[in-house]
Coordinates of N, CA and C in Angstrom, one line a residue:
M1 N -10.8 4.1 3.5 CA -10.2 3.1 4.4 C -9.4 2.5 3.2
I2 N -9.0 2.3 2.0 CA -9.0 1.5 0.7 C -7.2 2.8 0.4
E3 N -7.6 3.9 0.6 CA -6.6 4.5 0.1 C -5.3 5.1 1.6
H4 N -5.6 4.4 2.4 CA -4.9 4.8 4.1 C -3.8 3.4 3.6
Y5 N -4.8 2.0 3.4 CA -3.6 1.3 3.4 C -2.8 1.6 2.4
L6 N -3.0 1.6 1.0 CA -2.5 2.8 0.0 C -1.4 3.6 0.5
Y7 N -1.5 4.5 0.3 CA -0.7 5.3 1.4 C 0.5 4.4 1.8
S8 N -0.4 3.9 3.8 CA 0.7 3.1 4.2 C 1.8 2.0 3.5
A9 N 0.7 1.3 2.7 CA 2.0 0.8 2.0 C 2.8 0.7 1.6
E10 N 2.7 1.9 0.8 CA 3.8 2.6 0.1 C 4.6 3.2 0.5
A11 N 4.4 4.0 1.3 CA 5.6 4.1 3.1 C 6.5 3.0 3.1
A12 N 5.9 1.8 3.3 CA 6.1 1.0 3.9 C 7.3 0.0 3.2
T13 N 6.9 0.5 1.8 CA 7.7 -0.1 0.2 C 9.2 0.8 0.5
A14 N 8.8 2.3 0.6 CA 9.5 3.3 0.0 C 10.4 2.5 1.7
L15 N 10.6 2.6 3.2 CA 11.9 2.4 3.6 C 12.4 0.6 3.4
L16 N 11.6 0.0 3.4 CA 12.3 -1.6 3.3 C 12.3 -1.5 2.2
A17 N 12.7 -0.9 0.4 CA 12.8 -1.4 -1.0 C 12.7 -0.5 -1.4
P18 N 14.2 0.5 -0.8 CA 14.3 1.4 -1.8 C 14.2 1.7 -3.1
H19 N 16.0 0.0 -3.5 CA 15.8 0.3 -4.4 C 14.6 -0.3 -5.9
R20 N 13.2 -0.4 -5.0 CA 12.2 -1.1 -6.5 C 11.9 0.1 -6.5
G21 N 11.8 1.8 -6.5 CA 11.0 2.6 -6.6 C 9.7 2.4 -5.8
T22 N 9.4 3.8 -6.5 CA 8.0 4.0 -6.5 C 6.9 4.2 -7.3
V23 N 5.1 4.2 -6.4 CA 4.4 3.8 -7.8 C 4.1 5.0 -7.7
D24 N 4.1 5.4 -8.6 CA 3.3 7.3 -8.4 C 1.8 7.6 -8.2
L25 N 1.4 7.8 -6.9 CA 0.5 8.1 -6.9 C 0.2 10.0 -6.4
P26 N -1.0 10.0 -6.7 CA -1.1 12.1 -5.8 C -1.2 11.7 -5.0
P27 N -1.4 13.1 -4.1 CA -1.6 13.3 -2.9 C -2.6 13.1 -2.3
P28 N -2.3 12.5 -1.2 CA -3.7 12.3 -0.3 C -4.6 12.7 -0.4
R29 N -6.4 12.1 -1.1 CA -7.8 13.1 -0.6 C -7.3 14.0 1.1
P30 N -8.2 14.6 1.4 CA -7.8 15.4 2.6 C -9.0 14.5 3.9
G31 N -8.3 14.2 4.8 CA -8.9 13.7 5.4 C -8.1 11.6 5.3
V32 N -7.7 11.7 4.6 CA -6.1 10.4 4.1 C -5.5 10.3 5.1
R33 N -5.0 9.8 6.0 CA -4.1 9.8 6.9 C -3.7 8.9 6.6
P34 N -1.8 8.0 6.4 CA -1.2 7.3 6.0 C -0.5 6.5 7.5
Q35 N 0.0 5.4 7.7 CA 0.4 5.2 8.7 C 2.3 6.0 8.3
E36 N 2.1 6.0 9.5 CA 3.5 7.0 9.6 C 4.7 6.1 10.2
F37 N 6.0 5.4 9.7 CA 6.8 4.7 9.9 C 8.3 5.6 10.5
S38 N 9.3 5.0 11.0 CA 10.4 5.7 12.0 C 11.7 5.4 11.1
C39 N 10.8 3.7 11.0 CA 11.9 3.6 10.8 C 12.2 1.9 10.0
P40 N 12.8 0.9 9.5 CA 11.9 -0.7 8.5 C 11.4 -1.4 9.4
A41 N 11.8 -1.0 10.2 CA 11.8 -2.4 11.0 C 9.9 -2.1 11.5
E42 N 10.2 -1.0 11.8 CA 8.5 -0.2 12.3 C 7.6 -0.2 10.9
A43 N 7.7 0.0 9.8 CA 6.7 -1.0 8.5 C 7.4 -1.9 8.5
A44 N 8.6 -2.7 8.0 CA 8.1 -4.5 8.4 C 7.4 -5.4 9.4
E45 N 6.7 -4.4 10.6 CA 5.9 -5.4 11.6 C 4.8 -4.7 11.7
W46 N 4.7 -3.1 10.8 CA 3.2 -3.6 9.4 C 2.9 -4.1 8.5
I47 N 3.8 -4.2 7.6 CA 3.6 -5.2 6.6 C 2.7 -6.5 7.7
I48 N 3.3 -7.6 8.2 CA 3.2 -8.7 8.2 C 2.5 -8.3 9.4
A49 N 1.0 -7.3 10.4 CA 0.0 -7.2 10.8 C -0.7 -7.5 9.6
E50 N -0.4 -6.6 8.6 CA -1.4 -6.1 8.0 C -1.6 -7.4 6.5
R51 N -0.8 -8.3 6.3 CA -0.3 -9.0 5.1 C -2.0 -9.7 4.7
H52 N -2.2 -10.0 5.7 CA -3.6 -11.0 5.2 C -4.9 -9.5 4.8
L53 N -4.8 -8.5 4.8 CA -6.1 -8.5 4.6 C -5.9 -7.1 3.8
L54 N -4.5 -7.2 3.8 CA -4.2 -6.3 1.8 C -4.3 -6.8 0.7
P55 N -4.4 -7.8 0.5 CA -4.8 -8.6 -1.2 C -6.4 -8.8 -0.7
V56 N -6.9 -8.8 0.4 CA -8.3 -8.5 0.4 C -8.8 -6.9 -0.6
L57 N -8.0 -6.2 0.6 CA -8.6 -4.2 -0.6 C -7.6 -4.4 -1.9
A58 N -7.4 -5.4 -2.6 CA -7.3 -5.5 -4.0 C -8.8 -5.9 -4.2
E59 N -9.0 -6.4 -4.1 CA -10.3 -7.6 -4.6 C -11.6 -6.1 -4.8
D60 N -11.5 -5.8 -2.9 CA -12.3 -5.3 -3.1 C -12.4 -3.7 -3.6
V61 N -11.3 -3.1 -4.1 CA -11.4 -1.7 -4.5 C -12.6 -1.3 -5.7
R62 N -12.8 -2.4 -5.9 CA -13.5 -2.0 -7.6 C -15.0 -1.0 -7.2
H63 N -15.5 -1.1 -6.0 CA -16.6 -1.0 -5.9 C -16.1 1.1 -5.3
H64 N -14.4 1.0 -5.6 CA -14.2 2.6 -5.4 C -14.1 3.9 -6.8
P65 N -14.8 5.4 -6.0 CA -14.4 6.0 -7.5 C -13.1 5.9 -8.2
G66 N -13.0 6.2 -9.4 CA -11.5 6.0 -9.3 C -10.9 4.3 -9.9
S67 N -11.9 3.5 -9.4 CA -11.4 2.2 -9.1 C -10.4 1.5 -9.9
E68 N -9.8 1.4 -11.2 CA -9.5 1.4 -11.7 C -8.5 1.6 -12.1
T69 N -7.6 3.1 -11.6 CA -6.0 3.2 -11.6 C -5.8 3.2 -10.0
L70 N -7.1 3.2 -9.2 CA -6.8 3.5 -7.6 C -6.3 1.3 -7.5
R71 N -6.8 0.5 -8.3 CA -6.8 -0.8 -8.2 C -5.1 -1.4 -8.3
R72 N -4.9 -1.1 -9.5 CA -3.7 -1.3 -10.9 C -2.4 -0.6 -9.3
Q73 N -2.8 0.7 -8.6 CA -1.7 1.8 -7.8 C -1.5 0.4 -6.6
L74 N -3.4 -0.2 -6.3 CA -3.0 -0.8 -5.2 C -2.1 -2.2 -5.6
T75 N -2.4 -2.7 -6.6 CA -1.8 -3.8 -7.1 C 0.0 -4.2 -6.9
S76 N 0.0 -2.8 -8.2 CA 1.0 -2.9 -8.1 C 2.3 -2.6 -6.7
T77 N 1.7 -1.6 -5.3 CA 1.9 -1.1 -4.3 C 2.2 -2.9 -3.4
L78 N 1.3 -3.4 -3.4 CA 1.0 -4.7 -2.3 C 2.0 -5.2 -2.9
Q79 N 2.1 -5.6 -4.4 CA 3.1 -7.0 -4.8 C 4.8 -6.0 -4.2
R80 N 5.1 -4.9 -4.2 CA 6.3 -3.9 -3.7 C 6.4 -4.7 -2.4
S81 N 5.3 -4.8 -1.6 CA 5.1 -4.2 -0.1 C 5.6 -5.5 0.7
L82 N 4.3 -6.4 0.2 CA 4.6 -8.4 0.4 C 5.7 -9.0 0.2
R83 N 6.9 -8.4 -1.3 CA 7.6 -9.5 -1.6 C 8.8 -8.0 -1.7
P84 N 9.2 -7.6 -0.7 CA 10.2 -5.9 -0.9 C 11.5 -6.6 -1.7
D85 N 11.8 -7.9 -1.1 CA 13.3 -7.6 -1.8 C 13.8 -8.9 -3.3
A86 N 12.4 -9.3 -3.6 CA 12.0 -9.4 -5.2 C 12.4 -8.4 -6.1
D87 N 13.2 -9.0 -6.8 CA 13.8 -7.7 -8.5 C 12.5 -7.0 -9.0

């Protein structure tokens, strides 16, 4: 579940704030199906709908295999996705 949100948040941020760059993520593991967005408005709706859950995932990620790397990736992605207009 954590990886789903990580890759989905990264996809949303890429549409909302392409000027901010991307987080270097390996390909999703088999079975991980990130949300797909057809436009920035759809990505923004997803971020707004999930904005309360995403920070909780950053705290819970420490129980995930490879947690330190995943935590850094998730934290970076969340900072960018929750504040896409920040420089």
